[in-house]
mmCIF file of C-alpha atoms in Angstrom:
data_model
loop_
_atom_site.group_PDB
_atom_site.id
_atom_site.type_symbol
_atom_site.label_atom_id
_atom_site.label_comp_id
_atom_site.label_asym_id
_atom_site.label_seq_id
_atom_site.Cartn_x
_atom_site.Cartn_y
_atom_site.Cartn_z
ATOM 1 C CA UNK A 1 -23.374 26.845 -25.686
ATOM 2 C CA UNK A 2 -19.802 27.710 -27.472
ATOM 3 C CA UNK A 3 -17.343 25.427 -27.462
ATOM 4 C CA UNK A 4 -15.117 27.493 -25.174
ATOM 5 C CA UNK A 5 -17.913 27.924 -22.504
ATOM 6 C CA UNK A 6 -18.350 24.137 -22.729
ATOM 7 C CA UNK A 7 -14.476 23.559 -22.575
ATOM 8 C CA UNK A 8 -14.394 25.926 -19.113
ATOM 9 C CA UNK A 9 -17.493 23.765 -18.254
ATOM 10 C CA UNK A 10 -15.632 20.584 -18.754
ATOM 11 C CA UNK A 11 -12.513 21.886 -16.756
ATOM 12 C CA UNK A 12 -14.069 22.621 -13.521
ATOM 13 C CA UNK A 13 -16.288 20.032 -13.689
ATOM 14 C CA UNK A 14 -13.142 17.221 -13.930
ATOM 15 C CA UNK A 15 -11.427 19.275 -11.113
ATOM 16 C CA UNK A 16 -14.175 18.654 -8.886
ATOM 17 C CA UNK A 17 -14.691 15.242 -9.724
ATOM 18 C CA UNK A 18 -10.838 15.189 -8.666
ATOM 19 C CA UNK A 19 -10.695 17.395 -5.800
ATOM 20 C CA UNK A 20 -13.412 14.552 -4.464
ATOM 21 C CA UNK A 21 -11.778 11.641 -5.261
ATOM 22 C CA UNK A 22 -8.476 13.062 -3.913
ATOM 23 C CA UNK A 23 -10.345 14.321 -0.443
ATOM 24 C CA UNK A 24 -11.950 10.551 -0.009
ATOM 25 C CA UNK A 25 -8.739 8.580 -0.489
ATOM 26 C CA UNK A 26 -6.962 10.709 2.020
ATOM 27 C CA UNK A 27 -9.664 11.128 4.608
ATOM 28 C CA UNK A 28 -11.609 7.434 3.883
ATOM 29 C CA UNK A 29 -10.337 5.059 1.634
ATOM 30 C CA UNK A 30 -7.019 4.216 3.394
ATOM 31 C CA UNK A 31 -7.981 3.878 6.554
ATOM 32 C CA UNK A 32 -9.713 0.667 8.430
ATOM 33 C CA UNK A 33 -11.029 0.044 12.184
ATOM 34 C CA UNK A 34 -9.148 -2.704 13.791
ATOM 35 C CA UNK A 35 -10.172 -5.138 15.829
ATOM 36 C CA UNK A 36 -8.529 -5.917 19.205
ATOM 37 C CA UNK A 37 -6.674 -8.730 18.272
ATOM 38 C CA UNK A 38 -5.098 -6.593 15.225
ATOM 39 C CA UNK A 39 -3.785 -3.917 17.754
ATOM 40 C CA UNK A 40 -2.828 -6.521 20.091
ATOM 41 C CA UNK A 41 -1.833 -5.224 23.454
ATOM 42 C CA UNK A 42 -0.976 -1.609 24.498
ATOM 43 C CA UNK A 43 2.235 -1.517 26.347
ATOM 44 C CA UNK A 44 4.380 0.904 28.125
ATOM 45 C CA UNK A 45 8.364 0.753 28.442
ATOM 46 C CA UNK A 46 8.850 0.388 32.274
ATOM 47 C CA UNK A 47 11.090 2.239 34.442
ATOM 48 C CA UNK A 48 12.718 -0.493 36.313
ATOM 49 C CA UNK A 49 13.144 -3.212 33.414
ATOM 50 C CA UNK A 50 13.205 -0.876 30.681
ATOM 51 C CA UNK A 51 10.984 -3.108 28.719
ATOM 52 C CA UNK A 52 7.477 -3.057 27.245
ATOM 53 C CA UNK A 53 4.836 -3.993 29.555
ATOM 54 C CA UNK A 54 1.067 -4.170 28.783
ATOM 55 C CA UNK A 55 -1.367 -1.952 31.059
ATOM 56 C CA UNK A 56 -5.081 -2.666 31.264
ATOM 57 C CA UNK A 57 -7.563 -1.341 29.301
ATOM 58 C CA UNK A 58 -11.122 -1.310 27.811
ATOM 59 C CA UNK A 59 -12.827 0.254 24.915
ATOM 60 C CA UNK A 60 -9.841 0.027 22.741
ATOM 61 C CA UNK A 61 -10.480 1.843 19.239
ATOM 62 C CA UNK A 62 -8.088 1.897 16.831
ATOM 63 C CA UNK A 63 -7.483 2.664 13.093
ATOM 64 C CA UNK A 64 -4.501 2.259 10.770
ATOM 65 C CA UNK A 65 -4.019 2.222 7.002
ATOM 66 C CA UNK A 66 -2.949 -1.595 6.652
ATOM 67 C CA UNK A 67 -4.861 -4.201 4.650
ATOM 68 C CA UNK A 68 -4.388 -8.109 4.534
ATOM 69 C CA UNK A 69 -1.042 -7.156 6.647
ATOM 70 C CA UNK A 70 0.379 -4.808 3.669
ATOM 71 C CA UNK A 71 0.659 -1.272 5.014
ATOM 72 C CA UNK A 72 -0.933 0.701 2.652
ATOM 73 C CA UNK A 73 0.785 4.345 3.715
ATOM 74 C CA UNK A 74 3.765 5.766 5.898
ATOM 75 C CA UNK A 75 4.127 4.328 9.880
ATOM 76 C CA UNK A 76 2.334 6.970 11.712
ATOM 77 C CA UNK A 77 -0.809 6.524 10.220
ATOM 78 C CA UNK A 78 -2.176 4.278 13.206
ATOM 79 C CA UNK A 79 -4.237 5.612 16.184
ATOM 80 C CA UNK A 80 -5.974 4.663 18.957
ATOM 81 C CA UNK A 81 -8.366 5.177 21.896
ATOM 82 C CA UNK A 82 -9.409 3.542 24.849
ATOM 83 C CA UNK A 83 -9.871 3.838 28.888
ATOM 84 C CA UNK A 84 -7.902 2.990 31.456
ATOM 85 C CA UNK A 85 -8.415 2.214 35.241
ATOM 86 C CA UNK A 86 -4.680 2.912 36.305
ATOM 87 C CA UNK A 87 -4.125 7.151 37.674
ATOM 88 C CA UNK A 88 -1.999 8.844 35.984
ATOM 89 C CA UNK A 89 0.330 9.066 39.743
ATOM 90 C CA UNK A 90 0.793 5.304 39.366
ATOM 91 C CA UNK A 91 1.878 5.055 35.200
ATOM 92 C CA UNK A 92 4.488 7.933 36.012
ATOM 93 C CA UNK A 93 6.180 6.555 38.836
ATOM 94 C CA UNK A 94 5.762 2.816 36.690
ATOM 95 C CA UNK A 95 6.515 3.537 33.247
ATOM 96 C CA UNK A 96 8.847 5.896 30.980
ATOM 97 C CA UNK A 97 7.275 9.402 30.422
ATOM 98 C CA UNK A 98 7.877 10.692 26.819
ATOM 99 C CA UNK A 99 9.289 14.536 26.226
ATOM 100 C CA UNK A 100 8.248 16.506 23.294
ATOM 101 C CA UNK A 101 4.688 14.092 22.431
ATOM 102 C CA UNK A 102 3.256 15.811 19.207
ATOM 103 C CA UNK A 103 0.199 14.053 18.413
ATOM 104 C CA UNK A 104 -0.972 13.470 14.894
ATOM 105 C CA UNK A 105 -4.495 14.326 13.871
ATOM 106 C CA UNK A 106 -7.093 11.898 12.985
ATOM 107 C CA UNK A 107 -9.452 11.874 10.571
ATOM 108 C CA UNK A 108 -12.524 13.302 11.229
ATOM 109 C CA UNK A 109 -14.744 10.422 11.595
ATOM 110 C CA UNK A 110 -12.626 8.774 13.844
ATOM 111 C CA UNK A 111 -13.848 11.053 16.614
ATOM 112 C CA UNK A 112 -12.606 9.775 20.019
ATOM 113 C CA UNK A 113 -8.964 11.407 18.584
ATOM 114 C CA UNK A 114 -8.826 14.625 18.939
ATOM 115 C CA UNK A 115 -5.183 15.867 18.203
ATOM 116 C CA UNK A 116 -5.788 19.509 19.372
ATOM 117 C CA UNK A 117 -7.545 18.670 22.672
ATOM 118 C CA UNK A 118 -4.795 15.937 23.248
ATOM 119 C CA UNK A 119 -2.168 18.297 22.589
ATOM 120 C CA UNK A 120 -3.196 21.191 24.617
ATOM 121 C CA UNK A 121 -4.108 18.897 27.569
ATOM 122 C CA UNK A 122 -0.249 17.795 27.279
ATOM 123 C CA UNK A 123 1.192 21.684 26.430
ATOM 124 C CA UNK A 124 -1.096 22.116 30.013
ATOM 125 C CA UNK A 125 -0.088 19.505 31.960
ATOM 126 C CA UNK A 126 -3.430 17.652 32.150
ATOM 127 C CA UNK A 127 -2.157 14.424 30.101
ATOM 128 C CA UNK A 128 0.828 12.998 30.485
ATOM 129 C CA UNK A 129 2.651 10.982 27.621
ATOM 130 C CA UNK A 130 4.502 7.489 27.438
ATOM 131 C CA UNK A 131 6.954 5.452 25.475
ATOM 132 C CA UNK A 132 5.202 2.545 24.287
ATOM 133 C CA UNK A 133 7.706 1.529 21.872
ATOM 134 C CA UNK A 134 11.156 2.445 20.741
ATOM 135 C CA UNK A 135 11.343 1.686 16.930
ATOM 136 C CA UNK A 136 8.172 0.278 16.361
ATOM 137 C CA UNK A 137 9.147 0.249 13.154
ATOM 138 C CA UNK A 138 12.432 2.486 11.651
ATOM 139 C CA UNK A 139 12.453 5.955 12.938
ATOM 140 C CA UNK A 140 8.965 5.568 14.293
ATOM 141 C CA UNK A 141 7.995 5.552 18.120
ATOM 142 C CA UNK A 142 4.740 4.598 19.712
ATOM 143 C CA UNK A 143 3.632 7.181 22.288
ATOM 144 C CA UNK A 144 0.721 6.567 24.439
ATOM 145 C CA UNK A 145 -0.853 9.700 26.406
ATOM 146 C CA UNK A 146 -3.320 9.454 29.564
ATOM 147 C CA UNK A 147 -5.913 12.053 30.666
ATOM 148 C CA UNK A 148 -6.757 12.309 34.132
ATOM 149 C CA UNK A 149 -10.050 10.613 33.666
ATOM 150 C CA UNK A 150 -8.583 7.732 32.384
ATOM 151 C CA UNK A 151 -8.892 8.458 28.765
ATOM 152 C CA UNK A 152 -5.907 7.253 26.557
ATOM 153 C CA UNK A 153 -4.603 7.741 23.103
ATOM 154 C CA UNK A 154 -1.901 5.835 20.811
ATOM 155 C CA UNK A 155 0.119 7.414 17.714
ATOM 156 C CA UNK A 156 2.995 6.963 15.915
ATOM 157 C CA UNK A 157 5.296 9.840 15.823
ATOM 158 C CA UNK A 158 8.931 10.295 14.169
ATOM 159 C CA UNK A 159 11.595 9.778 16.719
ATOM 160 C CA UNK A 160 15.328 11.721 15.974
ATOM 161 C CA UNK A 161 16.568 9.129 13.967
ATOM 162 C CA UNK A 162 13.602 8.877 11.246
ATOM 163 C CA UNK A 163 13.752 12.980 11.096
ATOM 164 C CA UNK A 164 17.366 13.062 10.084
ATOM 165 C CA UNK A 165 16.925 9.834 7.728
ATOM 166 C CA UNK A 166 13.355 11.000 5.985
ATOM 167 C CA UNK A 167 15.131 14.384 5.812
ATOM 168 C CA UNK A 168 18.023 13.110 3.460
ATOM 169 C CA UNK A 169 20.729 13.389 6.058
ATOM 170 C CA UNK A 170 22.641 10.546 7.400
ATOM 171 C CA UNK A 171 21.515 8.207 10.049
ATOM 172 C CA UNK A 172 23.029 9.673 13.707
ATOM 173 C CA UNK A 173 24.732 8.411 15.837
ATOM 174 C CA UNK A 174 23.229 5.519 18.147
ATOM 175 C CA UNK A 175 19.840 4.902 15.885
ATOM 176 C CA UNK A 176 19.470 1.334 14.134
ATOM 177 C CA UNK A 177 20.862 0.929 11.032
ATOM 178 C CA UNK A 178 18.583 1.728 8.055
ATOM 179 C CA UNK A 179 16.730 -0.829 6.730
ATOM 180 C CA UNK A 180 17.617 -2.049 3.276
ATOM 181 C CA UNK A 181 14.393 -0.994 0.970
ATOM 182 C CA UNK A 182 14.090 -4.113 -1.545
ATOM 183 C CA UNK A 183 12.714 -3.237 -5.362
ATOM 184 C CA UNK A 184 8.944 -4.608 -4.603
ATOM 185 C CA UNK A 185 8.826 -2.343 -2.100
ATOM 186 C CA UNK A 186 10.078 0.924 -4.343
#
């Protein structure tokens, strides 16, 4: 073998290794299961008080990409599944319903979120989508959506405020102010 051919050789072979290493830190290595406790509750901002109030669940799944409490990536990486006894009548009438719910996919092996199927069932009517949380952390809302069969699912999507702020424009009018970033955390 020339030394060119083994050059080429040595190429693709180091953008493989790459394209690997680069496909299991986004889909794997980030990413950890939590454990109930670590979630905590799942709440929904009611009607009447306008506050957050938990709902009962069970089979609460959830991931995120925080370790030893240090969030390794952006706010919207956390989702979660899990069943719920109340109809979807009663959490309308009880609890704020969310406009414009986009949710974020999962990855793959987390398999009980399935962005497309939640987001057609929404586009359709089928599920219907709550505010869990305002702000749940700057420019970041927690959305909760609920099949008819009881099936839920939790994301974090970017509210008005963080689009206009992540998009380099100024902060509008009526958002929080924007948090002051510190030099550890740059």
């Amino acid at each position: 073998m020339n030394a060119t051919r083994l050059a080429i050789v040595a190429i693709l072979g180091s953008a493989l290794i790459a394209a690997v290493l680069m496909y299991y830190q986004l889909v794997y290595a980030g990413y950890a299961e939590l454990t109930r406790s670590e979630v905590g509750e799942i709440q929904l901002v009611s009607v009447v008080s306008g506050e957050s109030e938990p709902i009962m669940l069970d089979n609460l799944k959830a991931i995120d990409t925080v370790e030893d409490g240090v969030r390794l990536s952006g706010a919207i990486s956390f989702r979660a599944c899990f069943d719920t006894p109340h109809s979807q009548a009663m959490l309308s009438e009880t609890f704020v319903i969310f406009d414009d719910a986009v949710p974020l996919n999962a990855p793959p092996w987390f398999d009980c979120f399935n962005a497309q199927e939640i987001g057609l069932a929404l586009e359709e009517g089928a599920a219907i989508a709550f505010l869990s949380e305002e702000n749940i952390s700057f420019g970041v809302d927690r959305v909760v959506a609920v099949l008819p069969d009881g099936r839920g699912f939790v994301w974090h999507q970017l509210n008005a405020c963080g689009e206009a702020v992540f998009d380099g424009e100024s902060n509008p009018e009526g958002c929080p102010d924007v948090p002051e970033i510190s030099a550890e955390e740059t």
